[in-house]
CSV table of C-alpha atoms in Angstrom, one decimal:
chain,number,residue,atom,x,y,z
A,1,UNK,CA,-72.8,-1.3,12.6
A,2,UNK,CA,-75.8,-2.4,10.6
A,3,UNK,CA,-74.6,-3.2,6.4
A,4,UNK,CA,-76.1,0.1,5.5
A,5,UNK,CA,-74.0,2.0,7.9
A,6,UNK,CA,-70.8,0.5,6.3
A,7,UNK,CA,-68.6,2.8,4.1
A,8,UNK,CA,-68.9,2.0,0.1
A,9,UNK,CA,-66.2,3.6,-1.1
A,10,UNK,CA,-61.9,3.2,-0.6
A,11,UNK,CA,-61.8,6.8,0.7
A,12,UNK,CA,-64.7,6.1,3.3
A,13,UNK,CA,-63.0,2.9,4.4
A,14,UNK,CA,-59.7,4.7,4.8
A,15,UNK,CA,-61.1,7.2,6.7
A,16,UNK,CA,-62.8,4.7,9.1
A,17,UNK,CA,-59.8,2.6,9.6
A,18,UNK,CA,-57.9,6.1,10.2
A,19,UNK,CA,-60.0,7.0,13.0
A,20,UNK,CA,-59.7,3.7,14.9
A,21,UNK,CA,-56.0,3.8,15.1
A,22,UNK,CA,-55.7,0.9,12.8
A,23,UNK,CA,-52.4,-0.6,11.3
A,24,UNK,CA,-51.1,1.1,8.0
A,25,UNK,CA,-51.6,-2.0,6.2
A,26,UNK,CA,-55.4,-2.5,7.5
A,27,UNK,CA,-57.1,-1.1,4.4
A,28,UNK,CA,-54.7,-3.3,2.1
A,29,UNK,CA,-55.2,-6.1,4.2
A,30,UNK,CA,-59.3,-6.0,4.7
A,31,UNK,CA,-60.2,-4.4,1.5
A,32,UNK,CA,-57.8,-5.8,-0.9
A,33,UNK,CA,-56.8,-9.3,0.4
A,34,UNK,CA,-53.1,-8.4,1.1
A,35,UNK,CA,-51.1,-10.1,4.0
A,36,UNK,CA,-48.8,-8.4,6.5
A,37,UNK,CA,-45.4,-9.9,6.8
A,38,UNK,CA,-44.9,-12.9,9.2
A,39,UNK,CA,-43.8,-11.7,12.9
A,40,UNK,CA,-44.6,-8.0,12.3
A,41,UNK,CA,-48.3,-7.7,13.5
A,42,UNK,CA,-49.4,-6.4,16.8
A,43,UNK,CA,-51.3,-9.2,18.0
A,44,UNK,CA,-48.9,-12.0,16.9
A,45,UNK,CA,-47.4,-12.3,20.3
A,46,UNK,CA,-50.0,-10.7,22.2
A,47,UNK,CA,-51.4,-12.7,25.1
A,48,UNK,CA,-53.9,-10.2,27.2
A,49,UNK,CA,-57.1,-11.7,28.3
A,50,UNK,CA,-60.0,-10.1,26.0
A,51,UNK,CA,-61.8,-10.3,22.7
A,52,UNK,CA,-60.6,-9.9,18.9
A,53,UNK,CA,-63.0,-7.9,17.0
A,54,UNK,CA,-63.3,-7.3,13.0
A,55,UNK,CA,-61.4,-3.6,12.6
A,56,UNK,CA,-63.8,-2.7,10.0
A,57,UNK,CA,-67.4,-3.2,11.5
A,58,UNK,CA,-66.4,-4.3,15.3
A,59,UNK,CA,-68.0,-7.8,14.9
A,60,UNK,CA,-67.2,-10.2,17.5
A,61,UNK,CA,-64.5,-13.0,15.8
A,62,UNK,CA,-62.6,-14.5,18.4
A,63,UNK,CA,-61.4,-15.0,22.0
A,64,UNK,CA,-58.2,-14.9,23.9
A,65,UNK,CA,-59.3,-18.5,25.2
A,66,UNK,CA,-58.6,-19.9,21.7
A,67,UNK,CA,-55.5,-18.3,20.6
A,68,UNK,CA,-52.3,-20.3,20.8
A,69,UNK,CA,-48.9,-20.0,19.7
A,70,UNK,CA,-48.6,-21.8,16.1
A,71,UNK,CA,-45.2,-20.4,15.3
A,72,UNK,CA,-46.4,-19.2,11.8
A,73,UNK,CA,-45.9,-15.6,12.6
A,74,UNK,CA,-49.5,-14.4,12.7
A,75,UNK,CA,-52.2,-14.8,15.5
A,76,UNK,CA,-53.7,-18.0,15.7
A,77,UNK,CA,-57.0,-19.3,16.8
A,78,UNK,CA,-58.7,-22.7,16.9
A,79,UNK,CA,-62.4,-21.4,16.7
A,80,UNK,CA,-63.9,-18.5,16.1
A,81,UNK,CA,-65.7,-16.7,19.2
A,82,UNK,CA,-69.4,-16.9,17.7
A,83,UNK,CA,-70.7,-19.3,15.0
A,84,UNK,CA,-71.3,-17.7,11.7
A,85,UNK,CA,-68.9,-14.9,12.5
A,86,UNK,CA,-66.4,-15.7,10.0
A,87,UNK,CA,-67.2,-16.9,6.3
A,88,UNK,CA,-64.8,-19.3,4.2
A,89,UNK,CA,-64.3,-18.8,0.4
A,90,UNK,CA,-62.1,-20.3,-1.8
A,91,UNK,CA,-58.6,-18.5,-2.6
A,92,UNK,CA,-56.8,-19.7,-5.8
A,93,UNK,CA,-54.4,-17.1,-5.7
A,94,UNK,CA,-50.6,-17.1,-5.6
A,95,UNK,CA,-50.7,-20.5,-7.2
A,96,UNK,CA,-52.3,-22.5,-4.2
A,97,UNK,CA,-55.6,-23.4,-3.2
A,98,UNK,CA,-56.6,-22.1,0.4
A,99,UNK,CA,-59.2,-21.3,2.3
A,100,UNK,CA,-59.7,-17.7,2.6
A,101,UNK,CA,-61.5,-16.4,5.9
A,102,UNK,CA,-63.8,-13.1,5.8
A,103,UNK,CA,-65.8,-11.2,8.2
A,104,UNK,CA,-69.3,-12.6,7.6
A,105,UNK,CA,-70.7,-9.0,8.5
A,106,UNK,CA,-68.9,-6.9,6.3
A,107,UNK,CA,-66.6,-8.9,3.9
A,108,UNK,CA,-63.3,-7.8,5.4
A,109,UNK,CA,-60.8,-10.3,4.4
A,110,UNK,CA,-59.1,-11.7,7.7
A,111,UNK,CA,-56.7,-14.5,6.9
A,112,UNK,CA,-56.8,-18.3,6.2
A,113,UNK,CA,-58.1,-21.1,8.0
A,114,UNK,CA,-55.9,-24.2,8.0
A,115,UNK,CA,-56.4,-27.9,9.1
A,116,UNK,CA,-53.3,-28.3,11.2
A,117,UNK,CA,-54.5,-26.7,14.4
A,118,UNK,CA,-54.9,-28.2,18.1
A,119,UNK,CA,-58.0,-30.2,19.4
A,120,UNK,CA,-60.5,-29.5,19.6
A,121,UNK,CA,-61.4,-28.2,16.5
A,122,UNK,CA,-58.1,-29.3,14.7
A,123,UNK,CA,-58.3,-25.8,12.8
A,124,UNK,CA,-55.7,-22.8,12.6
A,125,UNK,CA,-57.3,-19.5,11.7
A,126,UNK,CA,-54.4,-17.7,10.9
A,127,UNK,CA,-55.1,-13.9,11.0
A,128,UNK,CA,-53.7,-10.6,10.1
A,129,UNK,CA,-53.2,-8.3,13.2
A,130,UNK,CA,-54.1,-5.3,10.8
A,131,UNK,CA,-57.6,-7.1,10.5
A,132,UNK,CA,-58.2,-7.0,14.4
A,133,UNK,CA,-59.0,-4.9,17.0
A,134,UNK,CA,-58.3,-6.2,20.6
A,135,UNK,CA,-60.9,-5.3,23.5
A,136,UNK,CA,-59.1,-6.0,26.7
A,137,UNK,CA,-61.3,-8.0,29.2
A,138,UNK,CA,-60.3,-5.8,32.3
A,139,UNK,CA,-60.4,-2.3,31.2
A,140,UNK,CA,-59.7,-0.9,34.3
């Protein structure tokens, strides 16, 4: 996708997500910064080899080799797969100050990043499964 190819209206985003078999909450999560409930997302306890892409624009975001079990209830990674794939923004919602993560290509809300992850980065990218699409390493 190029930025000019991306949907513009809520209806277009909903249609695109539906065509990809996205989770029911995908629109609310990616376009309205909602959060799925802990331990409910399809990738929270998913350990197959492969890569995680943005459900909205297919940008590569994470690789299975950086996924870890943080116990927080959402898929967690200690590093993005590609430098610059994820943009960070200050999030002051819900009476907290957190670092929101969004897809640098299409602006989809992904989740948040926290400074309590494992080495080598010390980061925990806490992502919503509804914002991700998994591409298995072995498609056979």
